[in-house]
Structure formats: C-alpha cells, structure tokens
Amino acid sequence: MALSINTPITTDEGFVVDNAFAYLNIYILAPNSNWVNLSYYKSEADWVEGKSPLNVNTLPNQVQTELTSNEFWSTTLALTIHEKCQAAIEQVTGEGTVTILTA
C-alpha cells in the first residue's frame, strides 16, 4: 500500500508535480510508540527505480500515528496507518486529494 496525491504539489525547488507518490516507512514499537516516515516521489515508477525522493517541506515527513490498543492489535492495522497519513497530508493539500493505493 502507498498513497497517491491527486492534486499538484510544488517541490522546494519550485517544480510542480501532478499525482505524486507517497511511500510510507512504518515504525510500530508498541500501542503508544509508533510513527510513519513519508517520502514523496514524482511517480511510483521513480520509487521502484530507486530515484531520490522529492524535497517537499510543505507536506509532513513524519506522522505520529497514535494507535489505540484496539487499532494496534486489529487486522486492519495497515489501512489504519495509511488513513492517518492520508489525513495528515490532506491537512495541507485539501480533503479528497489523497488516494490509498492497494495494489
């Protein structure tokens, strides 16, 4: 799973990127100690090819996921984490601009 940002974003260098790809590095240590580091790419292909992530300081690069014990032990943990990151990015890009990619 990953995230697609379905609105133009501007990199720190001033380049506009449509439909950026957000990759999540998920860290889960305990119910109250978990976070996600986010990296943004021009496309999923750039991520697959190992290209450098975009510099986009206007978007969150780390999200504290603050999982409850029920969320931590649930079978939908990955979806819950992606939804929390989606919400954090949409605080910057606007509601309905980020899609969770499941395949």
Tab-separated table of N, CA, C and O in Angstrom:
chain	number	residue	atom	x	y	z
A	1	MET	N	0.838	-1.179	0.000
A	1	MET	CA	0.000	0.000	0.000
A	1	MET	C	0.883	1.243	0.000
A	1	MET	O	1.982	1.227	0.519
A	2	ALA	N	0.365	2.295	-0.592
A	2	ALA	CA	1.036	3.592	-0.637
A	2	ALA	C	-0.051	4.652	-0.802
A	2	ALA	O	-1.237	4.330	-0.733
A	3	LEU	N	0.369	5.893	-1.023
A	3	LEU	CA	-0.594	6.971	-1.207
A	3	LEU	C	-0.321	7.693	-2.510
A	3	LEU	O	0.836	7.897	-2.893
A	4	SER	N	-1.389	8.095	-3.190
A	4	SER	CA	-1.288	8.922	-4.383
A	4	SER	C	-1.860	10.289	-4.042
A	4	SER	O	-2.984	10.385	-3.548
A	5	ILE	N	-1.100	11.340	-4.296
A	5	ILE	CA	-1.562	12.701	-4.028
A	5	ILE	C	-2.142	13.242	-5.327
A	5	ILE	O	-1.414	13.487	-6.287
A	6	ASN	N	-3.447	13.393	-5.354
A	6	ASN	CA	-4.175	13.681	-6.586
A	6	ASN	C	-4.421	15.165	-6.800
A	6	ASN	O	-5.463	15.563	-7.320
A	7	THR	N	-3.464	15.961	-6.400
A	7	THR	CA	-3.505	17.403	-6.618
A	7	THR	C	-2.068	17.843	-6.842
A	7	THR	O	-1.141	17.199	-6.331
A	8	PRO	N	-1.840	18.881	-7.628
A	8	PRO	CA	-0.450	19.313	-7.843
A	8	PRO	C	0.214	19.748	-6.545
A	8	PRO	O	-0.407	20.385	-5.697
A	9	ILE	N	1.482	19.358	-6.397
A	9	ILE	CA	2.291	19.827	-5.275
A	9	ILE	C	3.516	20.519	-5.857
A	9	ILE	O	3.935	20.225	-6.978
A	10	THR	N	4.075	21.438	-5.094
A	10	THR	CA	5.254	22.170	-5.537
A	10	THR	C	6.434	21.770	-4.671
A	10	THR	O	6.359	21.826	-3.447
A	11	THR	N	7.518	21.372	-5.327
A	11	THR	CA	8.730	20.983	-4.592
A	11	THR	C	9.415	22.237	-4.056
A	11	THR	O	9.110	23.365	-4.468
A	12	ASP	N	10.359	22.036	-3.155
A	12	ASP	CA	11.116	23.154	-2.594
A	12	ASP	C	11.879	23.918	-3.672
A	12	ASP	O	12.153	25.101	-3.522
A	13	GLU	N	12.180	23.222	-4.769
A	13	GLU	CA	12.909	23.858	-5.875
A	13	GLU	C	11.978	24.595	-6.838
A	13	GLU	O	12.436	25.212	-7.792
A	14	GLY	N	10.664	24.509	-6.615
A	14	GLY	CA	9.700	25.228	-7.446
A	14	GLY	C	9.088	24.417	-8.575
A	14	GLY	O	8.337	24.958	-9.387
A	15	PHE	N	9.372	23.122	-8.651
A	15	PHE	CA	8.781	22.272	-9.682
A	15	PHE	C	7.395	21.819	-9.238
A	15	PHE	O	7.188	21.473	-8.081
A	16	VAL	N	6.458	21.793	-10.172
A	16	VAL	CA	5.104	21.321	-9.876
A	16	VAL	C	5.000	19.866	-10.317
A	16	VAL	O	5.369	19.526	-11.449
A	17	VAL	N	4.498	19.013	-9.423
A	17	VAL	CA	4.362	17.585	-9.695
A	17	VAL	C	2.890	17.209	-9.559
A	17	VAL	O	2.268	17.491	-8.539
A	18	ASP	N	2.341	16.601	-10.603
A	18	ASP	CA	0.971	16.098	-10.570
A	18	ASP	C	0.991	14.635	-10.142
A	18	ASP	O	1.853	13.875	-10.555
A	19	ASN	N	0.032	14.232	-9.328
A	19	ASN	CA	-0.131	12.836	-8.916
A	19	ASN	C	1.136	12.232	-8.311
A	19	ASN	O	1.592	11.164	-8.723
A	20	ALA	N	1.693	12.914	-7.328
A	20	ALA	CA	2.888	12.414	-6.643
A	20	ALA	C	2.556	11.109	-5.906
A	20	ALA	O	1.408	10.818	-5.581
A	21	PHE	N	3.593	10.347	-5.647
A	21	PHE	CA	3.506	9.054	-4.977
A	21	PHE	C	4.141	9.202	-3.599
A	21	PHE	O	5.258	9.714	-3.472
A	22	ALA	N	3.443	8.783	-2.561
A	22	ALA	CA	3.981	8.849	-1.197
A	22	ALA	C	4.235	7.436	-0.694
A	22	ALA	O	3.338	6.598	-0.703
A	23	TYR	N	5.470	7.185	-0.278
A	23	TYR	CA	5.849	5.883	0.268
A	23	TYR	C	5.942	6.014	1.779
A	23	TYR	O	6.472	6.988	2.309
A	24	LEU	N	5.429	5.005	2.495
A	24	LEU	CA	5.388	5.023	3.950
A	24	LEU	C	6.383	4.028	4.535
A	24	LEU	O	6.352	2.850	4.195
A	25	ASN	N	7.274	4.520	5.392
A	25	ASN	CA	8.124	3.662	6.216
A	25	ASN	C	7.472	3.636	7.581
A	25	ASN	O	7.467	4.647	8.297
A	26	ILE	N	6.910	2.490	7.957
A	26	ILE	CA	6.093	2.379	9.157
A	26	ILE	C	6.917	1.798	10.304
A	26	ILE	O	7.570	0.766	10.146
A	27	TYR	N	6.854	2.476	11.464
A	27	TYR	CA	7.561	2.038	12.662
A	27	TYR	C	6.533	1.799	13.758
A	27	TYR	O	5.866	2.737	14.200
A	28	ILE	N	6.398	0.552	14.194
A	28	ILE	CA	5.439	0.190	15.230
A	28	ILE	C	6.204	-0.521	16.342
A	28	ILE	O	6.680	-1.636	16.167
A	29	LEU	N	6.303	0.142	17.488
A	29	LEU	CA	7.038	-0.434	18.608
A	29	LEU	C	6.112	-0.910	19.714
A	29	LEU	O	6.411	-1.867	20.408
A	30	ALA	N	5.006	-0.217	19.891
A	30	ALA	CA	4.027	-0.537	20.926
A	30	ALA	C	2.790	0.305	20.648
A	30	ALA	O	2.841	1.216	19.824
A	31	PRO	N	1.683	0.040	21.329
A	31	PRO	CA	0.477	0.822	21.070
A	31	PRO	C	0.673	2.336	21.152
A	31	PRO	O	0.056	3.078	20.416
A	32	ASN	N	1.545	2.821	22.013
A	32	ASN	CA	1.730	4.269	22.147
A	32	ASN	C	3.069	4.757	21.619
A	32	ASN	O	3.490	5.861	21.929
A	33	SER	N	3.747	3.961	20.834
A	33	SER	CA	5.037	4.343	20.278
A	33	SER	C	5.108	3.889	18.831
A	33	SER	O	5.655	2.834	18.518
A	34	ASN	N	4.527	4.689	17.933
A	34	ASN	CA	4.510	4.332	16.518
A	34	ASN	C	4.405	5.579	15.663
A	34	ASN	O	3.813	6.570	16.062
A	35	TRP	N	5.029	5.523	14.507
A	35	TRP	CA	5.030	6.665	13.606
A	35	TRP	C	5.321	6.171	12.195
A	35	TRP	O	5.696	5.028	11.975
A	36	VAL	N	5.163	7.094	11.240
A	36	VAL	CA	5.440	6.805	9.841
A	36	VAL	C	6.335	7.912	9.300
A	36	VAL	O	6.068	9.099	9.521
A	37	ASN	N	7.401	7.546	8.613
A	37	ASN	CA	8.207	8.497	7.858
A	37	ASN	C	7.719	8.445	6.421
A	37	ASN	O	7.603	7.359	5.836
A	38	LEU	N	7.417	9.609	5.859
A	38	LEU	CA	6.892	9.696	4.500
A	38	LEU	C	7.955	10.208	3.546
A	38	LEU	O	8.680	11.155	3.855
A	39	SER	N	8.035	9.590	2.362
A	39	SER	CA	8.889	10.059	1.274
A	39	SER	C	7.998	10.257	0.053
A	39	SER	O	7.123	9.431	-0.221
A	40	TYR	N	8.236	11.339	-0.671
A	40	TYR	CA	7.411	11.679	-1.830
A	40	TYR	C	8.236	11.537	-3.106
A	40	TYR	O	9.400	11.936	-3.162
A	41	TYR	N	7.596	10.964	-4.127
A	41	TYR	CA	8.253	10.731	-5.409
A	41	TYR	C	7.380	11.278	-6.533
A	41	TYR	O	6.159	11.389	-6.388
A	42	LYS	N	8.003	11.583	-7.668
A	42	LYS	CA	7.262	12.069	-8.833
A	42	LYS	C	6.245	11.032	-9.278
A	42	LYS	O	5.152	11.371	-9.728
A	43	SER	N	6.598	9.761	-9.141
A	43	SER	CA	5.709	8.675	-9.566
A	43	SER	C	6.103	7.391	-8.844
A	43	SER	O	7.181	7.307	-8.244
A	44	GLU	N	5.228	6.401	-8.933
A	44	GLU	CA	5.561	5.096	-8.370
A	44	GLU	C	6.769	4.510	-9.089
A	44	GLU	O	7.621	3.863	-8.475
A	45	ALA	N	6.855	4.742	-10.387
A	45	ALA	CA	7.991	4.240	-11.164
A	45	ALA	C	9.314	4.805	-10.635
A	45	ALA	O	10.315	4.086	-10.550
A	46	ASP	N	9.334	6.078	-10.261
A	46	ASP	CA	10.555	6.669	-9.695
A	46	ASP	C	10.939	5.976	-8.397
A	46	ASP	O	12.117	5.737	-8.132
A	47	TRP	N	9.938	5.654	-7.570
A	47	TRP	CA	10.214	4.947	-6.325
A	47	TRP	C	10.775	3.549	-6.623
A	47	TRP	O	11.782	3.137	-6.039
A	48	VAL	N	10.140	2.828	-7.541
A	48	VAL	CA	10.577	1.472	-7.905
A	48	VAL	C	12.005	1.503	-8.446
A	48	VAL	O	12.816	0.629	-8.141
A	49	GLU	N	12.343	2.534	-9.229
A	49	GLU	CA	13.666	2.646	-9.828
A	49	GLU	C	14.723	3.154	-8.848
A	49	GLU	O	15.889	3.262	-9.199
A	50	GLY	N	14.319	3.470	-7.613
A	50	GLY	CA	15.271	3.906	-6.600
A	50	GLY	C	15.731	5.344	-6.745
A	50	GLY	O	16.789	5.715	-6.227
A	51	LYS	N	14.946	6.156	-7.433
A	51	LYS	CA	15.313	7.562	-7.596
A	51	LYS	C	15.154	8.298	-6.264
A	51	LYS	O	14.457	7.847	-5.361
A	52	SER	N	15.799	9.422	-6.162
A	52	SER	CA	15.747	10.219	-4.935
A	52	SER	C	14.349	10.780	-4.717
A	52	SER	O	13.682	11.171	-5.673
A	53	PRO	N	13.926	10.853	-3.456
A	53	PRO	CA	12.620	11.446	-3.181
A	53	PRO	C	12.632	12.953	-3.458
A	53	PRO	O	13.686	13.582	-3.509
A	54	LEU	N	11.432	13.489	-3.626
A	54	LEU	CA	11.269	14.924	-3.841
A	54	LEU	C	11.486	15.678	-2.530
A	54	LEU	O	11.224	15.149	-1.449
A	55	ASN	N	11.933	16.907	-2.629
A	55	ASN	CA	12.025	17.799	-1.478
A	55	ASN	C	10.729	18.591	-1.404
A	55	ASN	O	10.495	19.477	-2.222
A	56	VAL	N	9.874	18.245	-0.451
A	56	VAL	CA	8.580	18.916	-0.310
A	56	VAL	C	8.359	19.186	1.181
A	56	VAL	O	7.678	18.440	1.874
A	57	ASN	N	8.952	20.257	1.664
A	57	ASN	CA	8.860	20.557	3.094
A	57	ASN	C	7.491	21.054	3.530
A	57	ASN	O	7.234	21.162	4.724
A	58	THR	N	6.595	21.347	2.572
A	58	THR	CA	5.243	21.775	2.941
A	58	THR	C	4.368	20.597	3.359
A	58	THR	O	3.345	20.800	4.004
A	59	LEU	N	4.754	19.380	2.997
A	59	LEU	CA	3.993	18.186	3.374
A	59	LEU	C	4.670	17.510	4.563
A	59	LEU	O	5.883	17.625	4.746
A	60	PRO	N	3.893	16.771	5.372
A	60	PRO	CA	4.509	16.117	6.537
A	60	PRO	C	5.509	15.048	6.109
A	60	PRO	O	5.265	14.304	5.168
A	61	ASN	N	6.667	15.021	6.790
A	61	ASN	CA	7.635	13.956	6.517
A	61	ASN	C	7.601	12.889	7.598
A	61	ASN	O	8.214	11.852	7.468
A	62	GLN	N	6.875	13.176	8.697
A	62	GLN	CA	6.669	12.169	9.738
A	62	GLN	C	5.278	12.374	10.333
A	62	GLN	O	4.858	13.500	10.566
A	63	VAL	N	4.572	11.262	10.527
A	63	VAL	CA	3.236	11.301	11.116
A	63	VAL	C	3.237	10.404	12.343
A	63	VAL	O	3.589	9.225	12.251
A	64	GLN	N	2.889	10.973	13.484
A	64	GLN	CA	2.697	10.179	14.698
A	64	GLN	C	1.333	9.514	14.558
A	64	GLN	O	0.318	10.194	14.466
A	65	THR	N	1.308	8.199	14.477
A	65	THR	CA	0.047	7.517	14.181
A	65	THR	C	-0.844	7.324	15.395
A	65	THR	O	-2.036	7.092	15.245
A	66	GLU	N	-0.295	7.422	16.602
A	66	GLU	CA	-1.090	7.389	17.829
A	66	GLU	C	-2.176	6.317	17.799
A	66	GLU	O	-3.359	6.577	17.923
A	67	LEU	N	-1.761	5.102	17.586
A	67	LEU	CA	-2.694	3.982	17.526
A	67	LEU	C	-3.207	3.623	18.912
A	67	LEU	O	-2.448	3.590	19.877
A	68	THR	N	-4.476	3.344	18.985
A	68	THR	CA	-5.036	2.821	20.230
A	68	THR	C	-4.652	1.346	20.350
A	68	THR	O	-4.210	0.724	19.377
A	69	SER	N	-4.858	0.778	21.503
A	69	SER	CA	-4.566	-0.652	21.671
A	69	SER	C	-5.409	-1.498	20.723
A	69	SER	O	-4.909	-2.457	20.127
A	70	ASN	N	-6.675	-1.134	20.544
A	70	ASN	CA	-7.534	-1.883	19.613
A	70	ASN	C	-7.029	-1.783	18.183
A	70	ASN	O	-7.010	-2.770	17.449
A	71	GLU	N	-6.614	-0.588	17.764
A	71	GLU	CA	-6.075	-0.430	16.410
A	71	GLU	C	-4.772	-1.206	16.255
A	71	GLU	O	-4.528	-1.846	15.231
A	72	PHE	N	-3.925	-1.141	17.273
A	72	PHE	CA	-2.628	-1.813	17.229
A	72	PHE	C	-2.782	-3.318	17.031
A	72	PHE	O	-2.046	-3.935	16.262
A	73	TRP	N	-3.753	-3.919	17.697
A	73	TRP	CA	-3.929	-5.366	17.637
A	73	TRP	C	-4.933	-5.806	16.576
A	73	TRP	O	-5.193	-6.992	16.420
A	74	SER	N	-5.481	-4.875	15.801
A	74	SER	CA	-6.510	-5.231	14.818
A	74	SER	C	-5.908	-5.855	13.563
A	74	SER	O	-4.700	-5.808	13.337
A	75	THR	N	-6.772	-6.401	12.730
A	75	THR	CA	-6.332	-6.988	11.458
A	75	THR	C	-6.293	-5.940	10.354
A	75	THR	O	-5.875	-6.242	9.246
A	76	THR	N	-6.706	-4.722	10.637
A	76	THR	CA	-6.704	-3.657	9.636
A	76	THR	C	-5.638	-2.609	9.932
A	76	THR	O	-5.780	-1.449	9.573
A	77	LEU	N	-4.570	-3.013	10.580
A	77	LEU	CA	-3.527	-2.081	11.004
A	77	LEU	C	-2.953	-1.278	9.839
A	77	LEU	O	-2.821	-0.052	9.929
A	78	ALA	N	-2.626	-1.909	8.738
A	78	ALA	CA	-2.035	-1.191	7.599
A	78	ALA	C	-2.987	-0.124	7.072
A	78	ALA	O	-2.571	1.000	6.787
A	79	LEU	N	-4.258	-0.447	6.960
A	79	LEU	CA	-5.238	0.531	6.476
A	79	LEU	C	-5.351	1.700	7.454
A	79	LEU	O	-5.375	2.863	7.045
A	80	THR	N	-5.395	1.416	8.739
A	80	THR	CA	-5.484	2.469	9.754
A	80	THR	C	-4.307	3.427	9.639
A	80	THR	O	-4.471	4.651	9.666
A	81	ILE	N	-3.103	2.898	9.487
A	81	ILE	CA	-1.910	3.739	9.373
A	81	ILE	C	-1.968	4.587	8.111
A	81	ILE	O	-1.677	5.779	8.140
A	82	HIS	N	-2.361	3.994	6.992
A	82	HIS	CA	-2.458	4.751	5.753
A	82	HIS	C	-3.508	5.856	5.868
A	82	HIS	O	-3.319	6.960	5.365
A	83	GLU	N	-4.624	5.578	6.527
A	83	GLU	CA	-5.668	6.590	6.697
A	83	GLU	C	-5.175	7.763	7.542
A	83	GLU	O	-5.507	8.911	7.268
A	84	LYS	N	-4.372	7.494	8.563
A	84	LYS	CA	-3.829	8.562	9.398
A	84	LYS	C	-2.859	9.426	8.597
A	84	LYS	O	-2.854	10.655	8.734
A	85	CYS	N	-2.055	8.821	7.743
A	85	CYS	CA	-1.145	9.585	6.886
A	85	CYS	C	-1.923	10.368	5.834
A	85	CYS	O	-1.599	11.525	5.541
A	86	GLN	N	-2.948	9.750	5.273
A	86	GLN	CA	-3.810	10.421	4.305
A	86	GLN	C	-4.393	11.696	4.926
A	86	GLN	O	-4.355	12.765	4.318
A	87	ALA	N	-4.893	11.598	6.135
A	87	ALA	CA	-5.482	12.752	6.819
A	87	ALA	C	-4.440	13.842	7.063
A	87	ALA	O	-4.727	15.036	6.886
A	88	ALA	N	-3.223	13.458	7.445
A	88	ALA	CA	-2.170	14.443	7.699
A	88	ALA	C	-1.782	15.183	6.426
A	88	ALA	O	-1.597	16.402	6.437
A	89	ILE	N	-1.658	14.462	5.317
A	89	ILE	CA	-1.311	15.108	4.045
A	89	ILE	C	-2.453	16.009	3.596
A	89	ILE	O	-2.240	17.131	3.125
A	90	GLU	N	-3.700	15.542	3.740
A	90	GLU	CA	-4.851	16.328	3.299
A	90	GLU	C	-5.053	17.588	4.129
A	90	GLU	O	-5.738	18.508	3.691
A	91	GLN	N	-4.454	17.672	5.303
A	91	GLN	CA	-4.477	18.937	6.041
A	91	GLN	C	-3.747	20.016	5.265
A	91	GLN	O	-4.039	21.195	5.407
A	92	VAL	N	-2.806	19.618	4.412
A	92	VAL	CA	-2.043	20.551	3.584
A	92	VAL	C	-2.659	20.671	2.189
A	92	VAL	O	-2.831	21.772	1.669
A	93	THR	N	-3.005	19.522	1.571
A	93	THR	CA	-3.425	19.526	0.164
A	93	THR	C	-4.922	19.684	-0.036
A	93	THR	O	-5.369	19.953	-1.138
A	94	GLY	N	-5.719	19.485	1.001
A	94	GLY	CA	-7.172	19.605	0.889
A	94	GLY	C	-7.848	18.245	0.930
A	94	GLY	O	-7.295	17.240	0.495
A	95	GLU	N	-9.068	18.244	1.438
A	95	GLU	CA	-9.840	16.995	1.581
A	95	GLU	C	-10.101	16.354	0.229
A	95	GLU	O	-10.407	17.024	-0.747
A	96	GLY	N	-9.943	15.031	0.182
A	96	GLY	CA	-10.237	14.267	-1.032
A	96	GLY	C	-9.133	14.291	-2.071
A	96	GLY	O	-9.350	13.878	-3.209
A	97	THR	N	-7.912	14.739	-1.700
A	97	THR	CA	-6.835	14.841	-2.674
A	97	THR	C	-5.831	13.704	-2.606
A	97	THR	O	-4.922	13.636	-3.429
A	98	VAL	N	-5.986	12.792	-1.650
A	98	VAL	CA	-5.038	11.690	-1.488
A	98	VAL	C	-5.786	10.370	-1.559
A	98	VAL	O	-6.826	10.210	-0.920
A	99	THR	N	-5.264	9.443	-2.342
A	99	THR	CA	-5.877	8.135	-2.519
A	99	THR	C	-4.943	7.053	-1.979
A	99	THR	O	-3.737	7.093	-2.244
A	100	ILE	N	-5.510	6.106	-1.264
A	100	ILE	CA	-4.728	4.967	-0.790
A	100	ILE	C	-4.619	3.958	-1.936
A	100	ILE	O	-5.631	3.542	-2.507
A	101	LEU	N	-3.387	3.585	-2.275
A	101	LEU	CA	-3.145	2.607	-3.340
A	101	LEU	C	-3.001	1.234	-2.712
A	101	LEU	O	-2.148	1.045	-1.839
A	102	THR	N	-3.792	0.269	-3.140
A	102	THR	CA	-3.783	-1.042	-2.517
A	102	THR	C	-3.104	-2.105	-3.359
A	102	THR	O	-2.981	-3.234	-2.927
A	103	ALA	N	-2.686	-1.778	-4.541
A	103	ALA	CA	-2.034	-2.789	-5.381
A	103	ALA	C	-0.777	-2.247	-5.984
A	103	ALA	O	-0.550	-1.109	-6.080
